[in-house]
mmCIF file of C-alpha atoms and ligand atoms in Angstrom:
data_model
loop_
_atom_site.group_PDB
_atom_site.id
_atom_site.type_symbol
_atom_site.label_atom_id
_atom_site.label_comp_id
_atom_site.label_asym_id
_atom_site.label_seq_id
_atom_site.Cartn_x
_atom_site.Cartn_y
_atom_site.Cartn_z
ATOM 1 C CA MET A 1 -23.265 69.733 117.411
ATOM 2 C CA ARG A 2 -20.233 71.958 117.741
ATOM 3 C CA ARG A 3 -18.492 72.820 114.524
ATOM 4 C CA ALA A 4 -15.316 70.929 115.438
ATOM 5 C CA GLY A 5 -17.373 67.883 116.423
ATOM 6 C CA LEU A 6 -19.238 67.981 113.137
ATOM 7 C CA LEU A 7 -16.016 68.254 111.200
ATOM 8 C CA SER A 8 -14.383 65.322 112.915
ATOM 9 C CA ALA A 9 -17.554 63.281 112.414
ATOM 10 C CA LEU A 10 -17.479 64.102 108.693
ATOM 11 C CA VAL A 11 -13.814 63.159 108.468
ATOM 12 C CA ALA A 12 -14.575 59.836 110.152
ATOM 13 C CA VAL A 13 -17.388 59.064 107.656
ATOM 14 C CA CYS A 14 -15.231 59.991 104.667
ATOM 15 C CA THR A 15 -12.319 57.906 105.930
ATOM 16 C CA ALA A 16 -14.583 54.874 106.341
ATOM 17 C CA ALA A 17 -16.062 55.308 102.862
ATOM 18 C CA THR A 18 -12.696 55.638 101.171
ATOM 19 C CA ALA A 19 -10.881 52.796 102.947
ATOM 20 C CA ALA A 20 -8.355 51.506 100.412
ATOM 21 C CA ASP A 21 -9.411 48.509 98.359
ATOM 22 C CA TYR A 22 -7.685 45.208 99.041
ATOM 23 C CA SER A 23 -4.750 45.012 96.636
ATOM 24 C CA GLY A 24 -3.235 41.580 97.304
ATOM 25 C CA PRO A 25 -3.660 38.280 95.442
ATOM 26 C CA LEU A 26 -7.087 36.696 94.886
ATOM 27 C CA PHE A 27 -7.988 32.992 94.931
ATOM 28 C CA ASP A 28 -11.064 32.417 92.737
ATOM 29 C CA ALA A 29 -12.653 29.435 94.463
ATOM 30 C CA HIS A 30 -15.571 29.002 92.064
ATOM 31 C CA LEU A 31 -14.660 29.209 88.400
ATOM 32 C CA HIS A 32 -16.244 27.472 85.407
ATOM 33 C CA TYR A 33 -14.760 27.293 81.940
ATOM 34 C CA ASN A 34 -17.754 25.860 80.115
ATOM 35 C CA ASP A 35 -17.977 24.892 76.468
ATOM 36 C CA GLU A 36 -20.001 27.961 75.410
ATOM 37 C CA ALA A 37 -17.095 30.159 76.550
ATOM 38 C CA CYS A 38 -15.201 28.257 73.863
ATOM 39 C CA THR A 39 -12.325 26.510 75.548
ATOM 40 C CA HIS A 40 -9.832 26.697 72.685
ATOM 41 C CA ASP A 41 -6.385 28.068 72.392
ATOM 42 C CA THR A 42 -6.891 30.291 69.377
ATOM 43 C CA PRO A 43 -9.373 33.155 69.016
ATOM 44 C CA ALA A 44 -11.913 32.574 66.253
ATOM 45 C CA PRO A 45 -15.330 33.875 65.228
ATOM 46 C CA GLY A 46 -17.943 32.430 67.565
ATOM 47 C CA CYS A 47 -15.273 31.762 70.190
ATOM 48 C CA PRO A 48 -15.825 34.538 72.731
ATOM 49 C CA HIS A 49 -13.429 33.526 75.506
ATOM 50 C CA PRO A 50 -10.425 31.458 74.379
ATOM 51 C CA ILE A 51 -7.767 30.569 76.935
ATOM 52 C CA ALA A 52 -5.716 33.710 76.258
ATOM 53 C CA ASP A 53 -8.803 35.833 76.983
ATOM 54 C CA VAL A 54 -9.786 34.214 80.289
ATOM 55 C CA LEU A 55 -6.199 34.189 81.530
ATOM 56 C CA GLU A 56 -5.838 37.862 80.637
ATOM 57 C CA ARG A 57 -8.969 38.650 82.651
ATOM 58 C CA MET A 58 -7.603 36.751 85.659
ATOM 59 C CA GLN A 59 -4.200 38.398 85.372
ATOM 60 C CA LYS A 60 -5.684 41.904 85.097
ATOM 61 C CA SER A 61 -7.755 41.216 88.222
ATOM 62 C CA GLY A 62 -4.843 39.900 90.252
ATOM 63 C CA VAL A 63 -6.329 36.396 90.449
ATOM 64 C CA ARG A 64 -3.399 34.074 91.172
ATOM 65 C CA ALA A 65 -5.183 30.730 91.608
ATOM 66 C CA ILE A 66 -8.491 29.203 90.543
ATOM 67 C CA VAL A 67 -10.657 26.226 91.383
ATOM 68 C CA ALA A 68 -11.270 25.204 87.770
ATOM 69 C CA ASN A 69 -14.232 23.090 86.734
ATOM 70 C CA SER A 70 -16.333 22.930 83.612
ATOM 71 C CA ARG A 71 -19.230 21.376 81.708
ATOM 72 C CA PRO A 72 -18.006 19.072 80.218
ATOM 73 C CA ASN A 73 -14.587 18.554 81.821
ATOM 74 C CA ASP A 74 -12.765 19.573 78.603
ATOM 75 C CA GLY A 75 -12.510 23.225 79.686
ATOM 76 C CA THR A 76 -10.731 22.247 82.898
ATOM 77 C CA THR A 77 -8.434 19.960 80.932
ATOM 78 C CA ALA A 78 -7.688 22.807 78.509
ATOM 79 C CA LEU A 79 -6.720 25.160 81.358
ATOM 80 C CA ALA A 80 -4.694 22.452 83.082
ATOM 81 C CA THR A 81 -2.904 21.645 79.813
ATOM 82 C CA ALA A 82 -1.973 25.252 78.993
ATOM 83 C CA ARG A 83 1.009 25.105 81.360
ATOM 84 C CA GLU A 84 3.107 27.788 79.722
ATOM 85 C CA GLN A 85 0.231 30.230 79.398
ATOM 86 C CA THR A 86 -1.016 29.790 82.951
ATOM 87 C CA ARG A 87 2.529 30.146 84.271
ATOM 88 C CA ALA A 88 3.037 33.318 82.244
ATOM 89 C CA ALA A 89 -0.244 34.700 83.615
ATOM 90 C CA GLY A 90 0.805 33.749 87.147
ATOM 91 C CA VAL A 91 -2.301 31.604 87.666
ATOM 92 C CA THR A 92 -2.235 28.257 89.489
ATOM 93 C CA VAL A 93 -4.943 25.852 88.304
ATOM 94 C CA VAL A 94 -6.577 23.674 90.984
ATOM 95 C CA PRO A 95 -8.613 21.214 88.907
ATOM 96 C CA PHE A 96 -11.956 19.784 90.053
ATOM 97 C CA VAL A 97 -14.002 17.070 88.310
ATOM 98 C CA ARG A 98 -17.392 18.416 87.300
ATOM 99 C CA LEU A 99 -20.278 15.970 87.441
ATOM 100 C CA TYR A 100 -21.839 17.306 84.252
ATOM 101 C CA ARG A 101 -21.271 16.244 80.678
ATOM 102 C CA ASN A 102 -24.153 18.461 79.520
ATOM 103 C CA ARG A 103 -26.982 20.616 80.867
ATOM 104 C CA ALA A 104 -29.315 17.643 81.359
ATOM 105 C CA ASP A 105 -26.946 16.231 83.980
ATOM 106 C CA TYR A 106 -27.652 19.155 86.349
ATOM 107 C CA ASN A 107 -31.043 17.692 87.115
ATOM 108 C CA SER A 108 -30.321 13.975 87.033
ATOM 109 C CA TRP A 109 -26.711 13.328 88.139
ATOM 110 C CA PHE A 110 -27.821 12.180 91.586
ATOM 111 C CA GLN A 111 -29.765 9.251 90.119
ATOM 112 C CA ASP A 112 -27.351 8.364 87.323
ATOM 113 C CA PRO A 113 -24.707 5.714 88.158
ATOM 114 C CA THR A 114 -22.786 6.539 84.953
ATOM 115 C CA ILE A 115 -21.790 9.820 86.654
ATOM 116 C CA VAL A 116 -19.793 7.844 89.229
ATOM 117 C CA GLU A 117 -18.072 5.966 86.388
ATOM 118 C CA MET A 118 -17.271 9.222 84.598
ATOM 119 C CA VAL A 119 -15.886 10.780 87.807
ATOM 120 C CA SER A 120 -13.743 7.695 88.523
ATOM 121 C CA ALA A 121 -12.364 7.709 84.975
ATOM 122 C CA GLU A 122 -11.481 11.421 85.230
ATOM 123 C CA LEU A 123 -9.803 10.909 88.614
ATOM 124 C CA ALA A 124 -7.742 8.045 87.188
ATOM 125 C CA ARG A 125 -6.728 10.189 84.200
ATOM 126 C CA GLY A 126 -5.735 13.280 86.207
ATOM 127 C CA THR A 127 -4.560 16.453 84.479
ATOM 128 C CA PRO A 128 -1.251 17.915 83.242
ATOM 129 C CA ALA A 129 -1.522 20.382 86.160
ATOM 130 C CA GLY A 130 -1.562 17.455 88.592
ATOM 131 C CA PRO A 131 -4.236 15.233 90.095
ATOM 132 C CA TYR A 132 -7.781 16.461 90.527
ATOM 133 C CA ARG A 133 -8.236 18.078 93.936
ATOM 134 C CA GLY A 134 -11.996 18.017 94.252
ATOM 135 C CA LEU A 135 -15.451 17.214 92.900
ATOM 136 C CA GLY A 136 -18.036 19.745 91.765
ATOM 137 C CA GLU A 137 -19.609 22.109 91.396
ATOM 138 C CA PHE A 138 -22.792 20.080 91.708
ATOM 139 C CA HIS A 139 -26.300 21.290 92.437
ATOM 140 C CA LEU A 140 -29.084 19.846 94.567
ATOM 141 C CA TYR A 141 -32.331 21.745 94.066
ATOM 142 C CA ASP A 142 -34.116 19.183 96.245
ATOM 143 C CA SER A 143 -32.008 18.534 99.327
ATOM 144 C CA ALA A 144 -33.481 15.012 99.727
ATOM 145 C CA ASN A 145 -31.347 13.930 96.765
ATOM 146 C CA ALA A 146 -28.298 14.351 99.011
ATOM 147 C CA ASN A 147 -29.332 10.954 100.327
ATOM 148 C CA GLY A 148 -29.507 9.324 96.900
ATOM 149 C CA PRO A 149 -27.043 6.527 96.091
ATOM 150 C CA VAL A 150 -24.872 8.618 93.763
ATOM 151 C CA ALA A 151 -24.396 11.470 96.255
ATOM 152 C CA LYS A 152 -23.626 8.947 98.997
ATOM 153 C CA GLN A 153 -21.020 7.193 96.840
ATOM 154 C CA LEU A 154 -19.358 10.451 95.790
ATOM 155 C CA MET A 155 -19.201 11.875 99.312
ATOM 156 C CA ALA A 156 -17.583 8.681 100.607
ATOM 157 C CA LEU A 157 -15.195 8.667 97.636
ATOM 158 C CA ALA A 158 -14.252 12.316 98.262
ATOM 159 C CA GLU A 159 -13.343 11.703 101.873
ATOM 160 C CA ALA A 160 -11.450 8.493 101.060
ATOM 161 C CA LYS A 161 -9.389 10.249 98.382
ATOM 162 C CA ASP A 162 -9.059 13.517 100.315
ATOM 163 C CA LEU A 163 -10.897 15.469 97.636
ATOM 164 C CA ALA A 164 -12.705 18.716 98.374
ATOM 165 C CA ILE A 165 -16.334 19.212 97.360
ATOM 166 C CA LEU A 166 -17.882 22.289 95.726
ATOM 167 C CA ALA A 167 -21.641 22.116 96.272
ATOM 168 C CA HIS A 168 -24.479 24.491 95.411
ATOM 169 C CA VAL A 169 -27.028 23.283 97.947
ATOM 170 C CA ASP A 170 -29.195 24.509 100.803
ATOM 171 C CA ASP A 171 -28.399 24.227 104.485
ATOM 172 C CA VAL A 172 -30.448 21.032 104.891
ATOM 173 C CA ALA A 173 -28.370 19.343 102.216
ATOM 174 C CA ILE A 174 -25.146 20.394 103.962
ATOM 175 C CA ASP A 175 -26.166 18.292 106.964
ATOM 176 C CA LEU A 176 -27.241 15.378 104.762
ATOM 177 C CA LEU A 177 -24.068 15.402 102.648
ATOM 178 C CA MET A 178 -21.865 15.608 105.732
ATOM 179 C CA ALA A 179 -23.751 12.699 107.314
ATOM 180 C CA ASN A 180 -22.872 10.640 104.239
ATOM 181 C CA THR A 181 -19.126 10.808 104.894
ATOM 182 C CA PRO A 182 -17.281 8.296 107.109
ATOM 183 C CA SER A 183 -16.227 11.098 109.502
ATOM 184 C CA LYS A 184 -19.780 12.507 109.606
ATOM 185 C CA GLY A 185 -18.457 15.724 108.156
ATOM 186 C CA GLN A 186 -15.590 16.268 110.579
ATOM 187 C CA LYS A 187 -12.927 15.722 107.906
ATOM 188 C CA MET A 188 -14.791 16.859 104.819
ATOM 189 C CA ARG A 189 -13.483 19.956 103.044
ATOM 190 C CA LEU A 190 -16.782 21.115 101.614
ATOM 191 C CA ILE A 191 -16.847 24.465 99.835
ATOM 192 C CA TRP A 192 -20.427 25.692 100.100
ATOM 193 C CA ALA A 193 -21.025 27.501 96.822
ATOM 194 C CA HIS A 194 -22.745 30.845 97.567
ATOM 195 C CA THR A 195 -23.062 29.968 101.294
ATOM 196 C CA GLY A 196 -26.830 29.585 101.004
ATOM 197 C CA ILE A 197 -27.985 31.165 97.745
ATOM 198 C CA GLY A 198 -31.612 30.978 98.893
ATOM 199 C CA GLY A 199 -30.837 33.320 101.781
ATOM 200 C CA THR A 200 -29.964 30.889 104.593
ATOM 201 C CA PRO A 201 -29.927 33.088 107.747
ATOM 202 C CA ALA A 202 -26.478 34.114 108.985
ATOM 203 C CA THR A 203 -27.231 32.459 112.338
ATOM 204 C CA ARG A 204 -27.783 29.136 110.576
ATOM 205 C CA VAL A 205 -24.572 29.563 108.555
ATOM 206 C CA ASP A 206 -22.808 30.253 111.856
ATOM 207 C CA ALA A 207 -24.193 27.029 113.373
ATOM 208 C CA LEU A 208 -23.077 24.945 110.381
ATOM 209 C CA LEU A 209 -19.563 26.428 110.452
ATOM 210 C CA ALA A 210 -19.386 25.577 114.150
ATOM 211 C CA ARG A 211 -20.555 21.997 113.556
ATOM 212 C CA TYR A 212 -18.280 21.181 110.604
ATOM 213 C CA PRO A 213 -14.686 22.336 111.122
ATOM 214 C CA LYS A 214 -13.728 22.092 107.429
ATOM 215 C CA LEU A 215 -16.844 23.637 105.908
ATOM 216 C CA MET A 216 -15.918 26.700 103.833
ATOM 217 C CA GLY A 217 -18.290 29.382 102.552
ATOM 218 C CA GLU A 218 -17.829 30.739 99.014
ATOM 219 C CA LEU A 219 -19.525 34.115 98.679
ATOM 220 C CA SER A 220 -20.610 34.691 95.067
ATOM 221 C CA TYR A 221 -24.323 35.529 94.683
ATOM 222 C CA ARG A 222 -24.794 35.436 98.466
ATOM 223 C CA PRO A 223 -27.972 37.478 99.172
ATOM 224 C CA GLY A 224 -27.606 40.173 101.825
ATOM 225 C CA LEU A 225 -23.806 40.180 101.735
ATOM 226 C CA THR A 226 -23.205 43.801 100.761
ATOM 227 C CA CYS A 227 -25.053 46.996 101.686
ATOM 228 C CA VAL A 228 -23.984 50.638 101.338
ATOM 229 C CA ASP A 229 -21.123 51.544 98.962
ATOM 230 C CA GLY A 230 -20.405 47.891 98.193
ATOM 231 C CA GLN A 231 -19.287 47.271 101.767
ATOM 232 C CA LEU A 232 -20.357 44.253 103.834
ATOM 233 C CA CYS A 233 -23.698 44.383 105.648
ATOM 234 C CA PRO A 234 -23.213 44.415 109.455
ATOM 235 C CA GLU A 235 -24.467 40.844 109.977
ATOM 236 C CA TRP A 236 -22.093 39.391 107.399
ATOM 237 C CA ARG A 237 -19.194 41.542 108.459
ATOM 238 C CA ALA A 238 -19.626 40.109 111.967
ATOM 239 C CA LEU A 239 -19.778 36.543 110.612
ATOM 240 C CA LEU A 240 -16.647 36.964 108.473
ATOM 241 C CA LEU A 241 -14.809 38.454 111.454
ATOM 242 C CA LYS A 242 -15.951 35.557 113.637
ATOM 243 C CA TYR A 243 -14.757 32.961 111.094
ATOM 244 C CA PRO A 244 -11.921 34.638 109.158
ATOM 245 C CA ASP A 245 -10.497 31.241 108.125
ATOM 246 C CA ARG A 246 -13.723 29.891 106.652
ATOM 247 C CA PHE A 247 -14.732 32.122 103.747
ATOM 248 C CA MET A 248 -13.537 32.494 100.160
ATOM 249 C CA ILE A 249 -14.457 34.525 97.114
ATOM 250 C CA GLY A 250 -15.432 33.221 93.671
ATOM 251 C CA SER A 251 -16.496 34.410 90.230
ATOM 252 C CA ASP A 252 -18.977 31.653 89.311
ATOM 253 C CA THR A 253 -18.536 32.102 85.563
ATOM 254 C CA TRP A 254 -21.549 29.906 84.850
ATOM 255 C CA VAL A 255 -22.582 31.964 81.790
ATOM 256 C CA ASN A 256 -20.423 34.049 79.439
ATOM 257 C CA GLN A 257 -21.808 37.270 80.854
ATOM 258 C CA ARG A 258 -19.854 36.530 84.029
ATOM 259 C CA TRP A 259 -16.661 36.426 81.943
ATOM 260 C CA GLN A 260 -17.563 39.792 80.401
ATOM 261 C CA TYR A 261 -17.811 41.284 83.887
ATOM 262 C CA TYR A 262 -15.022 39.277 85.478
ATOM 263 C CA GLY A 263 -12.996 42.429 86.231
ATOM 264 C CA GLU A 264 -15.977 44.177 87.834
ATOM 265 C CA LEU A 265 -16.794 41.099 89.939
ATOM 266 C CA MET A 266 -13.280 40.958 91.320
ATOM 267 C CA GLN A 267 -13.244 44.703 91.891
ATOM 268 C CA GLY A 268 -16.454 44.307 93.894
ATOM 269 C CA TYR A 269 -14.667 41.846 96.171
ATOM 270 C CA ARG A 270 -11.660 44.131 96.509
ATOM 271 C CA THR A 271 -13.966 46.936 97.625
ATOM 272 C CA TRP A 272 -15.503 45.114 100.579
ATOM 273 C CA LEU A 273 -12.310 43.232 101.411
ATOM 274 C CA GLY A 274 -10.741 46.684 101.807
ATOM 275 C CA GLY A 275 -13.259 47.453 104.538
ATOM 276 C CA LEU A 276 -12.001 44.543 106.670
ATOM 277 C CA PRO A 277 -8.874 44.429 108.850
ATOM 278 C CA ALA A 278 -5.950 43.735 106.505
ATOM 279 C CA ASP A 279 -5.143 40.281 107.903
ATOM 280 C CA VAL A 280 -8.773 39.132 107.592
ATOM 281 C CA ALA A 281 -9.010 40.482 104.031
ATOM 282 C CA GLN A 282 -5.855 38.602 103.050
ATOM 283 C CA ARG A 283 -7.183 35.353 104.501
ATOM 284 C CA ILE A 284 -10.536 35.539 102.724
ATOM 285 C CA ALA A 285 -8.995 36.774 99.461
ATOM 286 C CA TRP A 286 -6.131 34.308 99.241
ATOM 287 C CA ASP A 287 -4.864 32.428 102.304
ATOM 288 C CA ASN A 288 -7.899 30.250 102.979
ATOM 289 C CA GLY A 289 -7.950 28.838 99.453
ATOM 290 C CA ALA A 290 -4.171 28.521 99.339
ATOM 291 C CA LYS A 291 -4.164 26.627 102.648
ATOM 292 C CA LEU A 292 -6.934 24.307 101.508
ATOM 293 C CA PHE A 293 -4.844 23.153 98.550
ATOM 294 C CA GLY A 294 -1.287 23.732 99.791
ATOM 295 C CA LEU A 295 -0.370 26.611 97.467
ATOM 296 C CA ALA A 296 2.497 28.988 98.178
ATOM 297 C CA THR A 297 1.790 32.718 98.412
ATOM 298 C CA PRO A 298 2.707 34.217 95.025
ATOM 299 C CA THR A 299 5.323 36.912 94.639
ATOM 300 C CA PRO A 300 3.744 40.170 93.449
HETATM 301 ZN ZN1 LIG B 1 -21.196 27.676 89.827
#
């Protein structure tokens, strides 16, 4: 290679590697504020992440809206009640009803009719930040349970009440859950937590996005998403560019360790978002979530 050619090639590589990180607002579409984080207002021994702490982490990371849900629902209520603090931090709370009162419910909610009663009571109660906007996160480790009576009831209820769903399930369960809505999935705003945490092939994700116009993919823990230098792997970059309106980012603060690294998690997103065209980055980072729930774009 000629010297000039080599130089320009090197410049091109360096430019690609140092593409500026995305610096706009983030919508955290998968946030839990569970009881072990300690969902109180005042710091205390044995209370690692009181409200002031989690809001400070969001604010420092430029997170301007969250899908809030928690086990039990008290954490969501606490965030939705802290109106002055969330306003001061510039964070809009989009509350979801979690299906779990405790850890045991993860594995039995789909066969427990009292979960439907609990969800209905929460929906009727609402929150100080407004009505609940969705149900979940829920898990189905065996996709067949998507056809159980409780899942069927909740999917029908969600579509009837125009609630979104946040579901940690495999691709088979996506089809089953969608089939259990009156519109057969054509109207259901289903946020697919992790977009196939077991490694659902990108081609299959593509097919599901094509089949269900309101299916959204949330990208925490997604295997195979990032490759060199924290940038997107080619297959996923192509998929995000093909469906720029269908993906969102999330923290999934399911254990306290995720709160400890909240800043790093969000920085990781900013890194690969920065490698996308600016308009696509902005959609995945903020617009798609904001559009889903009718939020205005925040002022910097
Ligand atoms: Zn989660």
